[in-house]
CSV table of C-alpha atoms and ligand atoms in Angstrom, one decimal:
chain,number,residue,atom,x,y,z
A,910,UNK,CA,117.5,118.3,46.7
A,911,UNK,CA,114.6,120.4,45.7
A,912,UNK,CA,112.2,121.3,42.7
A,913,UNK,CA,113.1,125.0,42.6
A,914,UNK,CA,114.8,125.5,39.3
A,915,UNK,CA,115.6,128.4,37.0
A,916,UNK,CA,114.2,128.3,33.8
A,917,UNK,CA,115.0,131.1,31.5
A,918,UNK,CA,116.1,133.5,34.0
A,919,UNK,CA,113.2,133.0,35.9
A,920,UNK,CA,112.7,130.1,39.1
A,921,UNK,CA,109.9,128.0,39.4
A,922,UNK,CA,108.9,125.8,41.8
A,923,UNK,CA,108.0,122.7,40.0
A,924,UNK,CA,105.9,123.6,37.0
A,925,UNK,CA,105.0,126.8,38.4
A,926,UNK,CA,106.8,130.2,38.2
A,927,UNK,CA,107.3,131.6,41.2
A,928,UNK,CA,106.4,135.1,40.5
A,929,UNK,CA,103.1,134.0,38.8
A,930,UNK,CA,102.3,132.8,42.6
A,931,UNK,CA,103.5,135.9,44.4
A,932,UNK,CA,101.4,138.4,41.7
A,933,UNK,CA,98.2,136.7,43.5
A,934,UNK,CA,99.6,136.1,47.1
A,935,UNK,CA,102.1,139.1,47.8
A,936,UNK,CA,105.1,138.9,49.9
A,937,UNK,CA,106.5,137.7,52.1
A,938,UNK,CA,105.2,133.9,51.2
A,939,UNK,CA,106.7,130.8,52.1
A,940,UNK,CA,106.5,128.1,49.0
A,941,UNK,CA,106.8,124.6,49.5
A,942,UNK,CA,106.9,121.9,46.9
A,943,UNK,CA,105.1,119.0,47.4
A,944,UNK,CA,107.2,116.9,45.2
A,945,UNK,CA,110.3,117.9,47.4
A,946,UNK,CA,108.6,117.5,50.6
A,947,UNK,CA,107.4,113.6,49.3
A,948,UNK,CA,110.4,112.7,47.9
A,949,UNK,CA,112.6,112.9,50.8
A,950,UNK,CA,110.0,111.3,52.8
A,951,UNK,CA,110.6,108.6,50.4
A,952,UNK,CA,113.9,108.7,50.3
A,953,UNK,CA,114.1,108.2,53.7
A,954,UNK,CA,111.4,105.8,54.1
A,955,UNK,CA,113.3,103.7,51.4
A,956,UNK,CA,117.1,103.6,52.8
A,957,UNK,CA,116.0,102.5,56.3
A,958,UNK,CA,113.3,100.0,54.9
A,959,UNK,CA,115.3,97.0,56.0
A,960,UNK,CA,114.3,98.0,59.8
A,961,UNK,CA,110.8,98.8,59.1
A,962,UNK,CA,110.8,101.6,61.2
A,963,UNK,CA,107.5,103.9,62.3
A,964,UNK,CA,109.3,107.4,60.7
A,965,UNK,CA,107.7,109.9,62.8
A,966,UNK,CA,107.7,113.2,61.2
A,967,UNK,CA,108.9,116.1,63.6
A,968,UNK,CA,105.8,118.4,63.3
A,969,UNK,CA,108.0,121.5,65.1
A,970,UNK,CA,109.9,121.5,61.9
A,971,UNK,CA,107.1,122.9,59.5
A,972,UNK,CA,103.3,121.9,60.6
A,973,UNK,CA,101.2,123.5,58.4
A,974,UNK,CA,98.2,120.5,58.2
A,975,UNK,CA,98.6,120.4,54.3
A,976,UNK,CA,101.8,119.3,54.9
A,977,UNK,CA,101.4,117.1,57.7
A,978,UNK,CA,98.2,115.2,55.5
A,979,UNK,CA,100.9,115.1,52.4
A,980,UNK,CA,103.3,113.1,54.5
A,981,UNK,CA,100.4,111.2,56.2
A,982,UNK,CA,98.9,110.1,53.1
A,983,UNK,CA,102.6,108.7,52.4
A,984,UNK,CA,102.2,106.6,55.7
A,985,UNK,CA,104.0,108.9,58.1
A,986,UNK,CA,103.3,108.9,62.0
A,987,UNK,CA,104.6,111.9,63.6
A,988,UNK,CA,106.5,113.5,66.4
A,989,UNK,CA,104.8,115.8,68.5
A,990,UNK,CA,105.9,118.2,71.5
A,991,UNK,CA,102.9,119.9,73.2
A,992,UNK,CA,99.2,119.4,73.2
A,993,UNK,CA,98.9,121.7,70.3
A,994,UNK,CA,101.1,119.5,68.2
A,995,UNK,CA,99.1,116.8,68.8
A,996,UNK,CA,96.0,118.5,68.3
A,997,UNK,CA,97.9,119.3,64.8
A,998,UNK,CA,98.7,115.9,63.8
A,999,UNK,CA,95.1,114.4,64.6
A,1000,UNK,CA,93.1,117.3,62.8
A,1001,UNK,CA,95.5,116.2,59.8
A,1002,UNK,CA,94.4,112.6,60.3
A,1003,UNK,CA,97.4,111.1,61.4
A,1004,UNK,CA,97.0,107.5,63.2
A,1005,UNK,CA,97.5,108.0,66.5
A,1006,UNK,CA,99.7,105.0,66.7
A,1007,UNK,CA,102.0,106.5,64.7
A,1008,UNK,CA,102.4,109.7,67.4
A,1009,UNK,CA,105.2,109.9,69.8
A,1010,UNK,CA,105.6,112.4,72.6
A,1011,UNK,CA,108.5,114.4,73.3
A,1012,UNK,CA,109.0,117.3,75.5
A,1013,UNK,CA,110.5,118.1,79.1
A,1014,UNK,CA,107.6,119.7,80.4
A,1015,UNK,CA,104.6,117.9,79.7
A,1016,UNK,CA,101.7,119.3,81.6
A,1017,UNK,CA,98.8,116.8,82.9
A,1018,UNK,CA,96.3,118.6,80.8
A,1019,UNK,CA,98.7,117.5,77.5
A,1020,UNK,CA,99.4,114.0,79.5
A,1021,UNK,CA,95.4,113.3,79.4
A,1022,UNK,CA,95.4,114.6,75.5
A,1023,UNK,CA,97.2,112.2,74.7
A,1024,UNK,CA,96.0,109.5,76.6
A,1025,UNK,CA,92.4,110.8,75.0
A,1026,UNK,CA,94.3,109.9,71.4
A,1027,UNK,CA,95.6,106.5,72.7
A,1028,UNK,CA,99.4,107.8,70.9
A,1029,UNK,CA,102.1,105.3,70.6
A,1030,UNK,CA,104.6,106.1,73.1
A,1031,UNK,CA,105.5,108.9,75.7
A,1032,UNK,CA,109.2,109.9,75.3
A,1033,UNK,CA,110.0,110.5,78.6
A,1034,UNK,CA,112.7,113.0,79.8
A,1035,UNK,CA,112.8,112.7,83.6
A,1036,UNK,CA,112.0,110.9,86.9
A,1037,UNK,CA,109.2,113.0,87.9
A,1038,UNK,CA,107.4,113.0,84.4
A,1039,UNK,CA,107.5,109.2,84.3
A,1040,UNK,CA,106.0,108.8,87.9
A,1041,UNK,CA,103.5,111.8,86.9
A,1042,UNK,CA,102.3,109.7,83.8
A,1043,UNK,CA,102.3,106.3,85.6
A,1044,UNK,CA,100.0,108.2,88.4
A,1045,UNK,CA,97.8,110.0,85.7
A,1046,UNK,CA,97.5,106.8,83.9
A,1047,UNK,CA,96.3,104.8,87.1
A,1048,UNK,CA,93.5,107.5,87.9
A,1049,UNK,CA,92.0,107.0,84.4
A,1050,UNK,CA,92.5,103.5,84.6
A,1051,UNK,CA,94.7,103.2,81.0
A,1052,UNK,CA,97.9,101.9,80.8
A,1053,UNK,CA,100.6,103.8,78.6
A,1054,UNK,CA,104.0,103.0,76.8
A,1055,UNK,CA,106.9,104.6,77.4
A,1056,UNK,CA,110.4,105.2,76.1
A,1057,UNK,CA,113.3,106.7,78.2
A,1058,UNK,CA,115.1,109.8,76.3
A,1059,UNK,CA,118.8,109.1,77.2
A,1060,UNK,CA,121.7,111.2,76.9
A,1061,UNK,CA,124.3,109.0,75.5
A,1062,UNK,CA,127.1,111.9,75.7
A,1063,UNK,CA,128.5,111.8,72.0
A,1064,UNK,CA,130.4,114.4,70.6
A,1065,UNK,CA,128.4,116.3,67.3
A,1066,UNK,CA,130.7,118.4,66.1
A,1067,UNK,CA,129.4,121.1,63.7
A,1068,UNK,CA,126.0,121.6,65.4
A,1069,UNK,CA,125.0,125.6,66.8
A,1070,UNK,CA,125.3,125.0,70.5
A,1071,UNK,CA,121.4,126.1,71.1
A,1072,UNK,CA,120.5,122.9,69.0
A,1073,UNK,CA,122.9,120.7,71.1
A,1074,UNK,CA,121.2,118.0,72.9
A,1075,UNK,CA,122.9,114.9,73.3
A,1076,UNK,CA,125.4,116.0,76.3
A,1077,UNK,CA,125.2,115.9,79.5
A,1078,UNK,CA,124.8,119.3,80.5
A,1079,UNK,CA,121.1,119.4,78.7
A,1080,UNK,CA,117.8,119.9,79.9
A,1081,UNK,CA,116.2,116.8,77.9
A,1082,UNK,CA,116.3,113.6,78.8
A,1083,UNK,CA,118.8,111.6,81.5
A,1084,UNK,CA,122.3,110.8,81.4
A,1085,UNK,CA,123.2,107.3,80.1
A,1086,UNK,CA,125.1,106.7,83.5
A,1087,UNK,CA,121.5,106.9,85.3
A,1088,UNK,CA,119.2,105.1,82.9
A,1089,UNK,CA,119.6,101.5,84.0
A,1090,UNK,CA,118.7,102.6,87.7
A,1091,UNK,CA,116.0,104.5,86.1
A,1092,UNK,CA,114.8,101.7,84.1
A,1093,UNK,CA,115.2,99.5,87.4
A,1094,UNK,CA,113.1,101.6,89.7
A,1095,UNK,CA,110.6,102.2,86.7
A,1096,UNK,CA,109.8,98.3,86.4
A,1097,UNK,CA,107.6,99.0,90.1
A,1098,UNK,CA,105.3,101.0,87.7
A,1099,UNK,CA,101.7,99.9,87.5
A,1100,UNK,CA,100.2,101.5,84.5
A,1101,UNK,CA,103.5,103.2,82.5
A,1102,UNK,CA,105.7,100.6,80.8
A,1103,UNK,CA,109.2,101.7,79.9
A,1104,UNK,CA,109.5,99.4,76.9
A,1105,UNK,CA,111.4,102.1,74.9
A,1106,UNK,CA,114.4,103.8,74.5
A,1107,UNK,CA,114.7,107.3,72.8
A,1108,UNK,CA,117.7,109.6,71.5
A,1109,UNK,CA,118.0,112.6,70.1
A,1110,UNK,CA,121.2,114.1,69.7
A,1111,UNK,CA,121.1,117.5,68.2
A,1112,UNK,CA,119.8,119.1,65.0
A,1113,UNK,CA,121.6,118.8,62.6
A,1114,UNK,CA,124.0,116.4,63.2
A,1115,UNK,CA,125.8,116.3,59.7
A,1116,UNK,CA,127.8,113.6,60.0
A,1117,UNK,CA,126.8,109.7,60.6
A,1118,UNK,CA,129.4,108.9,63.2
A,1119,UNK,CA,127.5,110.9,66.3
A,1120,UNK,CA,124.4,108.3,65.4
A,1121,UNK,CA,126.8,105.4,65.5
A,1122,UNK,CA,128.6,106.3,68.6
A,1123,UNK,CA,125.4,106.8,70.5
A,1124,UNK,CA,123.2,103.8,69.0
A,1125,UNK,CA,126.3,101.7,69.8
A,1126,UNK,CA,126.2,102.9,73.8
A,1127,UNK,CA,122.1,102.5,73.7
A,1128,UNK,CA,122.5,98.8,72.5
A,1129,UNK,CA,125.3,98.4,75.1
A,1130,UNK,CA,122.8,99.6,77.9
A,1131,UNK,CA,119.8,97.6,76.3
A,1132,UNK,CA,122.4,94.5,76.4
A,1133,UNK,CA,123.1,94.8,80.3
A,1134,UNK,CA,119.5,95.6,81.0
A,1135,UNK,CA,118.4,92.5,79.3
A,1136,UNK,CA,120.7,90.3,81.7
A,1137,UNK,CA,118.6,91.5,84.5
A,1138,UNK,CA,115.4,90.6,82.5
A,1139,UNK,CA,114.1,94.3,81.9
A,1140,UNK,CA,113.3,93.7,78.0
A,1141,UNK,CA,113.6,97.1,75.7
A,1142,UNK,CA,111.7,96.0,72.9
A,1143,UNK,CA,111.8,99.9,71.5
A,1144,UNK,CA,114.3,102.1,69.8
A,1145,UNK,CA,113.8,105.8,68.9
A,1146,UNK,CA,116.6,107.2,67.2
A,1147,UNK,CA,115.1,110.8,67.0
A,1148,UNK,CA,116.0,113.1,64.3
A,1149,UNK,CA,118.4,116.0,63.7
A,1150,UNK,CA,119.6,114.3,60.0
A,1151,UNK,CA,120.8,117.2,58.4
A,1152,UNK,CA,119.6,119.0,55.2
A,1153,UNK,CA,121.2,121.1,52.3
A,1154,UNK,CA,121.5,124.5,52.9
A,1155,UNK,CA,124.9,125.7,51.2
A,1156,UNK,CA,125.2,122.8,48.4
A,1157,UNK,CA,125.5,119.2,48.6
A,1158,UNK,CA,127.2,119.1,52.0
A,1159,UNK,CA,124.5,116.9,53.6
A,1160,UNK,CA,124.8,113.1,54.4
A,1161,UNK,CA,121.7,111.9,52.3
A,1162,UNK,CA,119.3,109.9,54.3
A,1163,UNK,CA,121.1,106.6,52.0
A,1164,UNK,CA,124.6,107.4,54.0
A,1165,UNK,CA,123.0,107.8,57.3
A,1166,UNK,CA,121.1,104.2,56.7
A,1167,UNK,CA,124.7,103.1,55.2
A,1168,UNK,CA,126.1,103.4,59.1
A,1169,UNK,CA,122.5,102.9,61.0
A,1170,UNK,CA,120.9,99.7,59.8
A,1171,UNK,CA,123.8,97.1,59.9
A,1172,UNK,CA,123.9,98.0,64.1
A,1173,UNK,CA,120.2,97.5,64.2
A,1174,UNK,CA,119.4,94.8,61.5
A,1175,UNK,CA,119.8,91.9,63.6
A,1176,UNK,CA,118.1,93.1,66.8
A,1177,UNK,CA,114.7,92.6,66.7
A,1178,UNK,CA,113.8,96.2,67.7
A,1179,UNK,CA,110.6,98.1,67.3
A,1180,UNK,CA,112.5,101.1,65.4
A,1181,UNK,CA,111.2,104.9,65.4
A,1182,UNK,CA,112.7,107.8,63.3
A,1183,UNK,CA,111.8,111.2,64.0
A,1184,UNK,CA,113.1,113.4,61.1
A,1185,UNK,CA,112.0,117.0,60.7
A,1186,UNK,CA,114.3,119.2,58.7
A,1187,UNK,CA,115.5,116.3,56.4
A,1188,UNK,CA,112.2,116.1,55.1
A,1189,UNK,CA,110.7,119.6,55.1
A,1190,UNK,CA,113.8,122.1,54.7
A,1191,UNK,CA,114.5,121.8,51.3
A,1192,UNK,CA,111.0,121.5,50.1
A,1193,UNK,CA,110.3,125.5,51.0
A,1194,UNK,CA,111.5,128.8,50.1
A,1195,UNK,CA,110.5,132.2,51.6
A,1196,UNK,CA,109.9,135.2,48.8
A,1197,UNK,CA,110.4,138.6,49.9
A,1198,UNK,CA,110.5,141.7,47.9
A,1199,UNK,CA,113.0,144.8,47.8
A,1200,UNK,CA,111.4,147.4,49.6
A,1201,UNK,CA,114.7,149.8,49.7
A,1202,UNK,CA,118.5,149.3,48.9
A,1203,UNK,CA,120.7,152.0,51.2
A,1204,UNK,CA,124.0,152.7,52.0
A,1205,UNK,CA,125.8,152.3,55.3
A,1206,UNK,CA,129.3,153.5,56.2
A,1207,UNK,CA,131.1,150.8,53.7
A,1208,UNK,CA,128.2,148.5,53.9
A,1209,UNK,CA,125.4,148.1,51.0
A,1210,UNK,CA,121.9,147.2,52.7
A,1211,UNK,CA,119.3,145.3,50.8
A,1212,UNK,CA,115.8,145.8,52.8
A,1213,UNK,CA,113.5,143.6,52.2
A,1214,UNK,CA,109.9,142.9,53.4
A,1215,UNK,CA,110.7,139.5,55.3
A,1216,UNK,CA,112.4,139.7,58.6
A,1217,UNK,CA,113.4,137.7,61.7
A,1218,UNK,CA,110.2,137.6,62.7
A,1219,UNK,CA,109.2,135.3,59.5
A,1220,UNK,CA,112.7,133.4,59.2
A,1221,UNK,CA,114.6,133.7,62.7
A,1222,UNK,CA,117.0,131.4,62.2
A,1223,UNK,CA,120.3,133.8,60.5
A,1224,UNK,CA,119.6,135.9,63.6
A,1225,UNK,CA,119.2,133.3,66.2
A,1226,UNK,CA,122.0,130.5,64.8
A,1227,UNK,CA,124.0,132.6,62.7
A,1228,UNK,CA,122.4,130.1,59.9
A,1229,UNK,CA,123.1,130.4,56.3
A,1230,UNK,CA,120.5,130.5,53.8
A,1231,UNK,CA,121.3,131.1,50.1
A,1232,UNK,CA,119.3,133.7,48.6
A,1233,UNK,CA,119.2,134.5,45.1
A,1234,UNK,CA,116.7,136.7,43.0
A,1235,UNK,CA,113.9,135.1,41.5
A,1236,UNK,CA,114.1,136.4,38.1
A,1237,UNK,CA,117.4,137.1,37.9
A,1238,UNK,CA,117.2,137.2,33.8
A,1239,UNK,CA,119.1,134.0,31.8
A,1240,UNK,CA,122.6,135.2,32.2
A,1241,UNK,CA,122.6,135.4,36.2
A,1242,UNK,CA,121.2,131.9,36.9
A,1243,UNK,CA,123.3,130.6,39.6
A,1244,UNK,CA,126.0,128.2,38.3
A,1245,UNK,CA,125.0,126.0,41.4
A,1246,UNK,CA,123.1,126.6,44.7
A,1247,UNK,CA,125.2,127.7,47.4
A,1248,UNK,CA,127.7,128.2,45.5
A,1249,UNK,CA,130.5,130.6,46.6
A,1250,UNK,CA,131.3,131.4,43.0
A,1251,UNK,CA,130.6,135.0,41.8
A,1252,UNK,CA,129.5,136.5,38.7
A,1253,UNK,CA,131.1,139.9,37.6
A,1254,UNK,CA,128.8,142.7,38.6
A,1255,UNK,CA,127.6,140.8,42.1
A,1256,UNK,CA,127.4,143.4,45.0
A,1257,UNK,CA,128.5,142.8,48.5
A,1258,UNK,CA,125.5,143.2,50.4
A,1259,UNK,CA,123.7,142.9,53.6
A,1260,UNK,CA,120.0,141.4,53.1
A,1261,UNK,CA,118.0,143.1,56.3
A,1262,UNK,CA,114.3,143.1,57.4
A,1263,UNK,CA,112.3,146.1,58.4
A,1264,UNK,CA,112.2,144.8,62.7
A,1265,UNK,CA,113.6,147.2,64.9
A,1266,UNK,CA,116.6,145.1,65.7
A,1267,UNK,CA,120.2,145.2,64.6
A,1268,UNK,CA,119.9,141.6,64.5
A,1269,UNK,CA,117.7,141.3,62.3
A,1270,UNK,CA,118.6,140.2,58.9
A,1271,UNK,CA,118.5,137.1,56.6
A,1272,UNK,CA,122.2,137.2,55.0
A,1273,UNK,CA,125.6,138.9,55.9
A,1274,UNK,CA,128.2,139.8,53.3
A,1275,UNK,CA,126.6,138.4,51.0
A,1276,UNK,CA,127.5,138.5,47.2
A,1277,UNK,CA,124.2,139.1,44.9
A,1278,UNK,CA,123.7,140.6,41.5
A,1279,UNK,CA,122.5,144.1,41.6
A,1280,UNK,CA,119.0,144.3,43.3
A,1281,UNK,CA,116.5,147.4,43.3
A,1282,UNK,CA,113.6,148.3,44.5
A,1283,UNK,CA,111.0,145.7,43.5
A,1284,UNK,CA,112.8,142.9,42.8
A,1285,UNK,CA,112.2,139.5,44.2
A,1286,UNK,CA,114.2,137.4,46.2
A,1287,UNK,CA,114.2,133.5,47.1
A,1288,UNK,CA,115.5,132.6,50.3
A,1289,UNK,CA,116.1,128.6,49.9
A,1290,UNK,CA,115.8,126.0,52.6
A,1291,UNK,CA,113.4,127.6,54.3
A,1292,UNK,CA,111.0,124.7,54.8
A,1293,UNK,CA,112.1,123.5,58.3
A,1294,UNK,CA,112.0,126.3,61.3
A,1295,UNK,CA,111.1,128.9,58.8
A,1296,UNK,CA,107.3,129.6,59.2
A,1297,UNK,CA,107.0,127.6,62.0
A,1298,UNK,CA,109.2,129.9,64.3
A,1299,UNK,CA,107.7,132.7,62.8
A,1300,UNK,CA,105.9,135.5,65.4
A,1301,UNK,CA,104.1,138.7,65.0
A,1302,UNK,CA,106.9,140.7,66.7
A,1303,UNK,CA,106.6,144.2,65.6
A,1304,UNK,CA,102.9,143.7,64.8
A,1305,UNK,CA,103.8,142.2,61.5
A,1306,UNK,CA,100.8,139.9,60.5
A,1307,UNK,CA,102.4,136.0,59.4
A,1308,UNK,CA,103.6,135.2,56.0
A,1309,UNK,CA,101.0,133.5,53.4
A,1310,UNK,CA,102.0,129.6,53.1
A,1311,UNK,CA,101.6,128.3,49.4
A,1312,UNK,CA,101.7,124.4,48.1
A,1313,UNK,CA,102.8,123.6,44.9
A,1314,UNK,CA,102.2,120.5,43.3
A,1315,UNK,CA,103.5,120.5,39.5
A,1316,UNK,CA,101.3,123.6,37.7
A,1317,UNK,CA,99.0,123.6,40.3
A,1318,UNK,CA,99.1,125.6,44.0
A,1319,UNK,CA,96.9,126.8,46.7
A,1320,UNK,CA,97.5,128.7,49.4
A,1321,UNK,CA,97.8,126.7,52.3
A,1322,UNK,CA,97.4,129.3,54.9
A,1323,UNK,CA,96.3,132.8,53.9
A,1324,UNK,CA,98.5,136.0,55.1
A,1325,UNK,CA,97.5,137.3,58.4
A,1326,UNK,CA,95.2,140.4,58.7
A,1327,UNK,CA,95.5,143.3,61.1
A,1328,UNK,CA,92.9,141.8,62.4
A,1329,UNK,CA,94.6,138.6,63.0
A,1330,UNK,CA,97.0,140.4,65.4
A,1331,UNK,CA,94.4,141.5,67.9
A,1332,UNK,CA,92.1,138.8,67.1
A,1333,UNK,CA,92.6,136.9,70.5
A,1334,UNK,CA,92.8,140.0,73.0
A,1335,UNK,CA,90.0,141.0,75.2
B,1079,LLP,N1,112.9,115.1,67.9
B,1079,LLP,C1,113.4,115.4,68.8
B,1079,LLP,C2,112.8,115.1,70.3
B,1079,LLP,C3,113.4,116.9,68.7
B,1079,LLP,O1,113.7,117.8,69.9
B,1079,LLP,C4,113.6,117.5,67.2
B,1079,LLP,C5,114.2,118.7,67.0
B,1079,LLP,C6,113.6,116.1,65.8
B,1079,LLP,C7,113.1,115.2,66.4
B,1079,LLP,C8,113.6,117.0,64.7
B,1079,LLP,O2,114.6,117.3,64.4
B,1079,LLP,P1,115.2,117.7,62.8
B,1079,LLP,O3,115.3,116.2,62.4
B,1079,LLP,O4,114.3,118.5,62.6
B,1079,LLP,O5,116.4,118.4,62.6
B,1079,LLP,N2,115.0,125.8,65.5
B,1079,LLP,C9,116.5,124.7,65.4
B,1079,LLP,C10,116.2,123.0,65.5
B,1079,LLP,C11,116.0,122.8,66.8
B,1079,LLP,C12,115.6,121.7,66.9
B,1079,LLP,C13,114.8,121.0,68.0
B,1079,LLP,N3,114.5,119.4,68.0
B,1079,LLP,C14,116.8,125.2,63.6
B,1079,LLP,O6,116.4,125.9,63.1
B,1079,LLP,O7,117.6,124.5,63.1
């Protein structure tokens, strides 16, 4: 699952003691394990190898340049959703021919930036966008390729309503029953060829069946179009593969591939995958220091120096992130990560941050060993949509980011300063 482990009562990131890093960086800090990141990428690549896919890591999940460079070094392409993410991909040395660009509201300048870079594919989300890109290509004397994002209207149980996307009533893509007409009409375009189909049904999708259902529907649509002479040669199956939050609850890359590969193996399609979370989530932890503890009615609060501005997932999605002390001492090493087993002496606490919102919490009603002022805690499975969604709310400088490789580590984004808070203000 990851390369964070307890040895003699201390948490290690690969071969490096977490508290040695924190002594130098302070808290809060995101710590990433390069080995975990790379292993998750490799497992995905190996599992789907029979399809020879282009794996476009979804930058939105964790976009630090050091992370992107490591993945580019393994041959990863990138899924971007803004001009800023395209900029990050290119800065990290990403090959433009491995970049796909999604998003419902690509602006003209973002489209121009993508044309300048000569990216692989635009994932198209509406008629208006399709014809706008065709128009811009015409003005510039360029051609480009597009894939239509189709909503297959499949059930994806277990996905939070805020991250569900494959249903009809979503702002993303077009309904599958309108898709054939879209392709027919798009055949008139002179500069943008709509030769791909894009799916992204939600995030995370904790079982393989929704992918099977969605891909089966997409292949049916392709067959229907092929009979009319409209050829689709590229299928982008999106991301949404689950990661491990509570334990080993998620299907592995091999599980997803076992169901998906047979559907696509003999179709002769160019296959694209857009995994984000399944690569970066388990590769990162957020380390925070306990500032105070206090009682409130019947509740016991642990007030940490990380808050919703650092990790908003619990506040936004009621997400569960396993939390454990960084230096619990030998006896208190968790039996296994995510275990709901309690050890004698554990206390039921809410772990909260200092932000002025009652929704600012990292964990609710959680059994943890007794914590006191100054103790370090680690919030696990925080590599995806952790730092990436962090903000400066309450004028809190953003956390440092650290990348560990074995016994070596380096700060890959320094902690922001008060001056960073006002740097862009005129
Ligand atoms: N492709 C597209 C078109 C997407 O919209 C997304 C995620 C991905 C790929 C990558 O999905 P992943 O493999 O990471 O699940 N902030 C939420 C997740 C939002 C996902 C948005 N789209 C969270 O923290 O759970």
